[in-house]
PDB file of C-alpha atoms in Angstrom:
ATOM      1  CA  MET M   1       2.826  11.381  -5.103  1.00  0.00           C
ATOM      2  CA  VAL M   2       3.299  13.785  -2.242  1.00  0.00           C
ATOM      3  CA  PHE M   3       5.732  11.258  -0.760  1.00  0.00           C
ATOM      4  CA  LEU M   4       7.769  10.995  -3.961  1.00  0.00           C
ATOM      5  CA  THR M   5       7.848  14.665  -4.914  1.00  0.00           C
ATOM      6  CA  GLY M   6       7.681  16.425  -1.542  1.00  0.00           C
ATOM      7  CA  ARG M   7       5.020  18.695  -3.050  1.00  0.00           C
ATOM      8  CA  TYR M   8       1.307  19.049  -2.334  1.00  0.00           C
ATOM      9  CA  ASN M   9      -1.018  17.533  -4.922  1.00  0.00           C
ATOM     10  CA  HIS M  10      -2.090  20.893  -6.365  1.00  0.00           C
ATOM     11  CA  HIS M  11       1.585  21.447  -7.205  1.00  0.00           C
ATOM     12  CA  ASN M  12       2.700  17.965  -8.243  1.00  0.00           C
ATOM     13  CA  GLY M  13      -0.059  17.504 -10.824  1.00  0.00           C
ATOM     14  CA  ILE M  14      -1.756  14.458  -9.257  1.00  0.00           C
ATOM     15  CA  ALA M  15      -4.962  15.767  -7.700  1.00  0.00           C
ATOM     16  CA  ASN M  16      -6.968  12.552  -8.257  1.00  0.00           C
ATOM     17  CA  ASN M  17      -6.599   8.825  -8.993  1.00  0.00           C
ATOM     18  CA  ARG M  18      -7.192   9.283 -12.729  1.00  0.00           C
ATOM     19  CA  THR M  19      -4.000  11.135 -13.665  1.00  0.00           C
ATOM     20  CA  PRO M  20      -0.821   9.329 -14.763  1.00  0.00           C
ATOM     21  CA  PHE M  21       2.445  10.492 -13.216  1.00  0.00           C
ATOM     22  CA  ASP M  22       4.551  12.754 -15.412  1.00  0.00           C
ATOM     23  CA  GLU M  23       7.860  11.038 -16.144  1.00  0.00           C
ATOM     24  CA  ARG M  24       9.617  14.418 -16.045  1.00  0.00           C
ATOM     25  CA  SER M  25       8.744  14.926 -12.368  1.00  0.00           C
ATOM     26  CA  VAL M  26      11.610  15.338  -9.915  1.00  0.00           C
ATOM     27  CA  THR M  27      11.315  12.853  -7.043  1.00  0.00           C
ATOM     28  CA  HIS M  28      13.527  11.704  -4.198  1.00  0.00           C
ATOM     29  CA  ALA M  29      14.078   8.583  -6.327  1.00  0.00           C
ATOM     30  CA  SER M  30      15.324  10.501  -9.374  1.00  0.00           C
ATOM     31  CA  LEU M  31      17.642  12.591  -7.191  1.00  0.00           C
ATOM     32  CA  LEU M  32      19.089   9.568  -5.382  1.00  0.00           C
ATOM     33  CA  ARG M  33      19.456   7.793  -8.711  1.00  0.00           C
ATOM     34  CA  GLN M  34      21.584  10.697  -9.949  1.00  0.00           C
ATOM     35  CA  ALA M  35      23.666  10.348  -6.785  1.00  0.00           C
ATOM     36  CA  GLY M  36      24.489   6.725  -7.577  1.00  0.00           C
ATOM     37  CA  TYR M  37      21.799   4.852  -5.648  1.00  0.00           C
ATOM     38  CA  ALA M  38      20.098   1.771  -7.066  1.00  0.00           C
ATOM     39  CA  THR M  39      16.397   2.644  -7.020  1.00  0.00           C
ATOM     40  CA  GLY M  40      13.497   0.203  -6.913  1.00  0.00           C
ATOM     41  CA  TYR M  41       9.715   0.493  -6.740  1.00  0.00           C
ATOM     42  CA  VAL M  42       7.555  -2.485  -5.780  1.00  0.00           C
ATOM     43  CA  GLY M  43       3.787  -2.809  -5.482  1.00  0.00           C
ATOM     44  CA  LYS M  44       0.884  -0.412  -5.789  1.00  0.00           C
ATOM     45  CA  TRP M  45       1.168   2.628  -8.062  1.00  0.00           C
ATOM     46  CA  HIS M  46      -2.268   4.169  -8.297  1.00  0.00           C
ATOM     47  CA  MET M  47      -2.027   6.886 -10.934  1.00  0.00           C
ATOM     48  CA  ASP M  48      -4.881   6.059 -13.281  1.00  0.00           C
ATOM     49  CA  ASN M  49      -4.058   2.718 -14.940  1.00  0.00           C
ATOM     50  CA  GLN M  50      -0.515   3.803 -15.727  1.00  0.00           C
ATOM     51  CA  LYS M  51       1.641   1.066 -17.199  1.00  0.00           C
ATOM     52  CA  GLY M  52       5.336   0.672 -17.755  1.00  0.00           C
ATOM     53  CA  GLN M  53       8.561   1.242 -15.862  1.00  0.00           C
ATOM     54  CA  ARG M  54       7.908   3.451 -12.851  1.00  0.00           C
ATOM     55  CA  PRO M  55       9.394   6.918 -13.515  1.00  0.00           C
ATOM     56  CA  GLY M  56      12.652   7.691 -11.716  1.00  0.00           C
ATOM     57  CA  PHE M  57      13.401   4.074 -10.766  1.00  0.00           C
ATOM     58  CA  ASP M  58      16.004   1.684 -12.158  1.00  0.00           C
ATOM     59  CA  TYR M  59      13.755  -1.273 -11.321  1.00  0.00           C
ATOM     60  CA  SER M  60      10.027  -1.699 -10.806  1.00  0.00           C
ATOM     61  CA  ALA M  61       7.805  -4.671 -10.051  1.00  0.00           C
ATOM     62  CA  SER M  62       4.336  -3.203  -9.926  1.00  0.00           C
ATOM     63  CA  PHE M  63       0.720  -3.813 -10.848  1.00  0.00           C
ATOM     64  CA  ILE M  64      -1.779  -1.640 -12.701  1.00  0.00           C
ATOM     65  CA  GLY M  65      -4.370   0.226 -10.662  1.00  0.00           C
ATOM     66  CA  HIS M  66      -5.714  -1.868  -7.798  1.00  0.00           C
ATOM     67  CA  ALA M  67      -5.143  -5.244  -9.488  1.00  0.00           C
ATOM     68  CA  ARG M  68      -6.529  -8.136  -7.421  1.00  0.00           C
ATOM     69  CA  TYR M  69      -5.555  -9.857  -4.208  1.00  0.00           C
ATOM     70  CA  ARG M  70      -4.743 -13.261  -5.689  1.00  0.00           C
ATOM     71  CA  ASP M  71      -2.582 -14.178  -8.693  1.00  0.00           C
ATOM     72  CA  ALA M  72      -2.286 -10.535  -9.730  1.00  0.00           C
ATOM     73  CA  PRO M  73      -0.683  -9.651 -13.071  1.00  0.00           C
ATOM     74  CA  PHE M  74       2.467  -7.607 -12.352  1.00  0.00           C
ATOM     75  CA  GLU M  75       4.762  -5.719 -14.679  1.00  0.00           C
ATOM     76  CA  VAL M  76       8.499  -6.083 -14.080  1.00  0.00           C
ATOM     77  CA  ASN M  77      10.322  -3.160 -15.645  1.00  0.00           C
ATOM     78  CA  GLY M  78       7.226  -2.569 -17.723  1.00  0.00           C
ATOM     79  CA  LYS M  79       6.939  -6.116 -19.076  1.00  0.00           C
ATOM     80  CA  PRO M  80       4.004  -8.410 -18.144  1.00  0.00           C
ATOM     81  CA  ALA M  81       4.819 -10.873 -15.348  1.00  0.00           C
ATOM     82  CA  PRO M  82       2.053 -13.228 -14.155  1.00  0.00           C
ATOM     83  CA  THR M  83       2.291 -14.122 -10.467  1.00  0.00           C
ATOM     84  CA  LYS M  84       0.864 -16.688  -8.071  1.00  0.00           C
ATOM     85  CA  GLY M  85      -0.188 -16.043  -4.503  1.00  0.00           C
ATOM     86  CA  TRP M  86      -1.470 -13.230  -2.302  1.00  0.00           C
ATOM     87  CA  ILE M  87      -0.508  -9.875  -3.778  1.00  0.00           C
ATOM     88  CA  ASP M  88       1.365  -8.428  -0.801  1.00  0.00           C
ATOM     89  CA  ASP M  89       3.319 -11.659  -0.334  1.00  0.00           C
ATOM     90  CA  VAL M  90       4.346 -11.392  -3.988  1.00  0.00           C
ATOM     91  CA  SER M  91       5.369  -7.741  -3.607  1.00  0.00           C
ATOM     92  CA  THR M  92       7.516  -8.686  -0.627  1.00  0.00           C
ATOM     93  CA  ASP M  93       9.190 -11.464  -2.632  1.00  0.00           C
ATOM     94  CA  PHE M  94      10.148  -8.923  -5.318  1.00  0.00           C
ATOM     95  CA  ALA M  95      11.347  -6.469  -2.659  1.00  0.00           C
ATOM     96  CA  ILE M  96      13.594  -9.012  -0.942  1.00  0.00           C
ATOM     97  CA  GLU M  97      15.127 -10.023  -4.273  1.00  0.00           C
ATOM     98  CA  PHE M  98      15.929  -6.366  -4.920  1.00  0.00           C
ATOM     99  CA  LEU M  99      17.643  -6.118  -1.530  1.00  0.00           C
ATOM    100  CA  LYS M 100      19.717  -9.220  -2.220  1.00  0.00           C
ATOM    101  CA  GLU M 101      20.800  -7.965  -5.637  1.00  0.00           C
ATOM    102  CA  HIS M 102      21.811  -4.494  -4.419  1.00  0.00           C
ATOM    103  CA  LYS M 103      23.201  -5.147  -0.955  1.00  0.00           C
ATOM    104  CA  GLN M 104      26.692  -4.033  -1.994  1.00  0.00           C
ATOM    105  CA  ARG M 105      25.734  -0.473  -3.003  1.00  0.00           C
ATOM    106  CA  PRO M 106      23.529   2.380  -1.737  1.00  0.00           C
ATOM    107  CA  PHE M 107      19.890   1.731  -2.565  1.00  0.00           C
ATOM    108  CA  LEU M 108      16.404   3.172  -2.297  1.00  0.00           C
ATOM    109  CA  LEU M 109      13.470   0.775  -2.248  1.00  0.00           C
ATOM    110  CA  VAL M 110       9.817   1.868  -2.084  1.00  0.00           C
ATOM    111  CA  VAL M 111       7.252  -0.845  -1.318  1.00  0.00           C
ATOM    112  CA  GLY M 112       3.548  -0.054  -1.701  1.00  0.00           C
ATOM    113  CA  TYR M 113       1.128  -2.659  -0.350  1.00  0.00           C
ATOM    114  CA  LYS M 114      -2.415  -3.126  -1.623  1.00  0.00           C
ATOM    115  CA  SER M 115      -3.745  -4.011   1.826  1.00  0.00           C
ATOM    116  CA  PRO M 116      -5.908  -2.987   3.404  1.00  0.00           C
ATOM    117  CA  HIS M 117      -8.140  -2.113   0.486  1.00  0.00           C
ATOM    118  CA  ALA M 118     -11.763  -3.043  -0.129  1.00  0.00           C
ATOM    119  CA  ARG M 119     -12.854  -5.569  -1.011  1.00  0.00           C
ATOM    120  CA  PHE M 120     -10.774  -7.105   1.753  1.00  0.00           C
ATOM    121  CA  GLU M 121      -9.375 -10.533   0.866  1.00  0.00           C
ATOM    122  CA  PRO M 122      -6.787 -11.833   3.343  1.00  0.00           C
ATOM    123  CA  PRO M 123      -4.373 -14.646   2.480  1.00  0.00           C
ATOM    124  CA  GLU M 124      -5.628 -18.170   3.013  1.00  0.00           C
ATOM    125  CA  ARG M 125      -3.413 -18.643   6.063  1.00  0.00           C
ATOM    126  CA  LEU M 126      -5.181 -15.756   7.827  1.00  0.00           C
ATOM    127  CA  LYS M 127      -8.783 -16.355   6.770  1.00  0.00           C
ATOM    128  CA  ASP M 128      -9.773 -17.570  10.250  1.00  0.00           C
ATOM    129  CA  ARG M 129      -7.587 -15.196  12.286  1.00  0.00           C
ATOM    130  CA  PHE M 130      -9.555 -13.327  14.995  1.00  0.00           C
ATOM    131  CA  GLY M 131     -12.508 -15.647  14.422  1.00  0.00           C
ATOM    132  CA  ASP M 132     -13.267 -15.844  18.139  1.00  0.00           C
ATOM    133  CA  VAL M 133     -13.079 -12.068  18.669  1.00  0.00           C
ATOM    134  CA  THR M 134     -16.011  -9.736  19.276  1.00  0.00           C
ATOM    135  CA  ALA M 135     -15.463  -6.241  17.919  1.00  0.00           C
ATOM    136  CA  ARG M 136     -16.021  -3.269  20.190  1.00  0.00           C
ATOM    137  CA  PRO M 137     -17.940  -0.397  18.547  1.00  0.00           C
ATOM    138  CA  PRO M 138     -16.012   2.862  18.030  1.00  0.00           C
ATOM    139  CA  ALA M 139     -16.684   5.341  20.802  1.00  0.00           C
ATOM    140  CA  ASN M 140     -17.893   7.894  18.256  1.00  0.00           C
ATOM    141  CA  ALA M 141     -19.991   5.530  16.135  1.00  0.00           C
ATOM    142  CA  GLU M 142     -23.218   7.090  14.912  1.00  0.00           C
ATOM    143  CA  SER M 143     -26.217   5.878  12.970  1.00  0.00           C
ATOM    144  CA  PHE M 144     -25.104   4.139   9.802  1.00  0.00           C
ATOM    145  CA  PRO M 145     -25.834   6.381   6.750  1.00  0.00           C
ATOM    146  CA  PRO M 146     -25.860   5.454   3.064  1.00  0.00           C
ATOM    147  CA  PHE M 147     -22.395   4.700   1.751  1.00  0.00           C
ATOM    148  CA  PRO M 148     -20.462   7.738   0.525  1.00  0.00           C
ATOM    149  CA  ARG M 149     -21.095   8.474  -3.127  1.00  0.00           C
ATOM    150  CA  GLY M 150     -18.993   6.243  -5.349  1.00  0.00           C
ATOM    151  CA  ASN M 151     -17.976   3.960  -2.498  1.00  0.00           C
ATOM    152  CA  ALA M 152     -20.636   1.274  -2.587  1.00  0.00           C
ATOM    153  CA  ALA M 153     -17.938  -1.336  -3.188  1.00  0.00           C
ATOM    154  CA  ALA M 154     -16.124  -0.298  -0.048  1.00  0.00           C
ATOM    155  CA  GLY M 155     -19.328  -0.462   1.936  1.00  0.00           C
ATOM    156  CA  ALA M 156     -20.282  -3.825   0.494  1.00  0.00           C
ATOM    157  CA  ALA M 157     -16.934  -5.203   1.628  1.00  0.00           C
ATOM    158  CA  LEU M 158     -17.903  -4.788   5.260  1.00  0.00           C
ATOM    159  CA  GLU M 159     -19.390  -7.905   6.791  1.00  0.00           C
ATOM    160  CA  ALA M 160     -21.957  -6.004   8.852  1.00  0.00           C
ATOM    161  CA  LYS M 161     -22.578  -2.544  10.195  1.00  0.00           C
ATOM    162  CA  PRO M 162     -19.262  -1.151  11.485  1.00  0.00           C
ATOM    163  CA  GLY M 163     -18.811  -1.791  15.162  1.00  0.00           C
ATOM    164  CA  SER M 164     -21.143  -4.777  15.394  1.00  0.00           C
ATOM    165  CA  PRO M 165     -19.782  -8.185  16.512  1.00  0.00           C
ATOM    166  CA  GLY M 166     -17.807  -9.949  13.837  1.00  0.00           C
ATOM    167  CA  THR M 167     -17.565  -6.941  11.576  1.00  0.00           C
ATOM    168  CA  ASN M 168     -14.521  -5.891   9.569  1.00  0.00           C
ATOM    169  CA  LEU M 169     -12.494  -8.965  10.461  1.00  0.00           C
ATOM    170  CA  ASP M 170     -11.158  -9.352   6.916  1.00  0.00           C
ATOM    171  CA  TYR M 171      -9.869  -5.785   7.166  1.00  0.00           C
ATOM    172  CA  PHE M 172      -7.828  -6.720  10.228  1.00  0.00           C
ATOM    173  CA  ARG M 173      -6.739 -10.006   8.634  1.00  0.00           C
ATOM    174  CA  CYS M 174      -5.339  -8.060   5.686  1.00  0.00           C
ATOM    175  CA  ILE M 175      -3.469  -5.776   8.081  1.00  0.00           C
ATOM    176  CA  ALA M 176      -2.065  -8.852   9.815  1.00  0.00           C
ATOM    177  CA  GLY M 177      -0.773  -9.951   6.412  1.00  0.00           C
ATOM    178  CA  VAL M 178       0.965  -6.602   5.951  1.00  0.00           C
ATOM    179  CA  ASP M 179       2.492  -6.935   9.438  1.00  0.00           C
ATOM    180  CA  GLU M 180       3.880 -10.340   8.508  1.00  0.00           C
ATOM    181  CA  ASN M 181       5.409  -9.021   5.297  1.00  0.00           C
ATOM    182  CA  LEU M 182       6.918  -6.001   7.000  1.00  0.00           C
ATOM    183  CA  GLY M 183       8.524  -8.510   9.360  1.00  0.00           C
ATOM    184  CA  ARG M 184       9.902 -10.382   6.357  1.00  0.00           C
ATOM    185  CA  LEU M 185      11.459  -7.174   5.000  1.00  0.00           C
ATOM    186  CA  LEU M 186      13.037  -6.276   8.330  1.00  0.00           C
ATOM    187  CA  GLY M 187      14.242  -9.861   8.685  1.00  0.00           C
ATOM    188  CA  ALA M 188      15.862  -9.678   5.255  1.00  0.00           C
ATOM    189  CA  LEU M 189      17.754  -6.532   6.290  1.00  0.00           C
ATOM    190  CA  ASP M 190      19.037  -8.431   9.338  1.00  0.00           C
ATOM    191  CA  GLU M 191      20.073 -11.471   7.305  1.00  0.00           C
ATOM    192  CA  LEU M 192      21.884  -9.330   4.715  1.00  0.00           C
ATOM    193  CA  GLY M 193      23.708  -7.291   7.361  1.00  0.00           C
ATOM    194  CA  LEU M 194      22.025  -4.077   6.228  1.00  0.00           C
ATOM    195  CA  THR M 195      20.028  -3.103   9.294  1.00  0.00           C
ATOM    196  CA  GLU M 196      22.520  -0.716  10.871  1.00  0.00           C
ATOM    197  CA  SER M 197      23.115   1.140   7.589  1.00  0.00           C
ATOM    198  CA  THR M 198      19.511   1.374   6.380  1.00  0.00           C
ATOM    199  CA  MET M 199      16.854   3.975   7.181  1.00  0.00           C
ATOM    200  CA  VAL M 200      13.367   2.456   7.231  1.00  0.00           C
ATOM    201  CA  VAL M 201      10.362   4.766   6.795  1.00  0.00           C
ATOM    202  CA  TYR M 202       6.919   3.281   7.563  1.00  0.00           C
ATOM    203  CA  THR M 203       3.834   5.281   6.661  1.00  0.00           C
ATOM    204  CA  SER M 204       0.478   5.157   4.855  1.00  0.00           C
ATOM    205  CA  ASP M 205      -1.452   7.303   2.416  1.00  0.00           C
ATOM    206  CA  ASN M 206      -4.619   7.609   4.518  1.00  0.00           C
ATOM    207  CA  GLY M 207      -6.545   6.313   7.486  1.00  0.00           C
ATOM    208  CA  PHE M 208      -9.817   4.397   7.310  1.00  0.00           C
ATOM    209  CA  TYR M 209     -13.268   4.578   8.870  1.00  0.00           C
ATOM    210  CA  LEU M 210     -14.612   1.492  10.628  1.00  0.00           C
ATOM    211  CA  GLY M 211     -17.847   3.063  11.797  1.00  0.00           C
ATOM    212  CA  GLU M 212     -16.522   6.270  13.304  1.00  0.00           C
ATOM    213  CA  HIS M 213     -19.001   9.083  12.629  1.00  0.00           C
ATOM    214  CA  GLY M 214     -21.172   6.405  11.006  1.00  0.00           C
ATOM    215  CA  LEU M 215     -18.798   6.231   8.033  1.00  0.00           C
ATOM    216  CA  VAL M 216     -16.855   3.654   6.014  1.00  0.00           C
ATOM    217  CA  ASP M 217     -13.931   4.110   3.619  1.00  0.00           C
ATOM    218  CA  LYS M 218     -12.123   7.513   3.815  1.00  0.00           C
ATOM    219  CA  ARG M 219     -12.256  10.722   1.701  1.00  0.00           C
ATOM    220  CA  SER M 220     -13.321  13.236   4.317  1.00  0.00           C
ATOM    221  CA  ALA M 221     -11.437  15.334   6.824  1.00  0.00           C
ATOM    222  CA  TYR M 222     -12.086  13.612  10.144  1.00  0.00           C
ATOM    223  CA  ASP M 223      -8.979  12.538  12.054  1.00  0.00           C
ATOM    224  CA  GLU M 224      -9.626   8.837  11.463  1.00  0.00           C
ATOM    225  CA  SER M 225      -9.245   9.415   7.717  1.00  0.00           C
ATOM    226  CA  ILE M 226      -6.482  12.010   7.507  1.00  0.00           C
ATOM    227  CA  ARG M 227      -4.133  10.934  10.310  1.00  0.00           C
ATOM    228  CA  ILE M 228      -1.461   8.412   9.267  1.00  0.00           C
ATOM    229  CA  PRO M 229       1.408   6.551  10.921  1.00  0.00           C
ATOM    230  CA  LEU M 230       4.957   7.781  10.375  1.00  0.00           C
ATOM    231  CA  LEU M 231       7.813   5.798  11.877  1.00  0.00           C
ATOM    232  CA  VAL M 232      11.448   6.372  10.918  1.00  0.00           C
TER     233      VAL M 232
END
């Protein structure tokens, strides 16, 4: 919620994944909405298992918690909406429809992808991608310790010890799926004639360990976990 509110977590009220977002919160979406923008939220919204219309947005097509990679149940404007297909493909479909419907007016669209998130399940079309690749161990890989407390699922999602040949390929396949869908979004802006008048912000909520420091998952203050991309 730091991205939405512009405030650190100890100020915005969301200091963990178990707290629903207060609908009274002021966000960049609520401010742009007041200024006449059409506002849409698509995809992951991980504040507890919060249901319903996403606060501050005219339109939302979102799932509850982490959902699942395939045939995930979405909520569209708070109403149940079963879907078919890989979850980030579905989110992109909703996002492109929003762009088409609001191309004639100022808009804000936030798209949150599930990938990459353990357990890593890439789309069927990418299940064999990188199959002939041997992974190179991280330069700062150390002996592999027990999984961080509470993260056994994340550890179990790895195919082998991080850095060993063949490991983590489903992680990279999921990222490839995100790359494809980002390309679809940028392509839609081109097709709709919106590219030159649209600011695109690409970022993430955290990094991820793939064996660095002997760790998996995230949740500690090494660079690999806390550094994120930010492209505008």
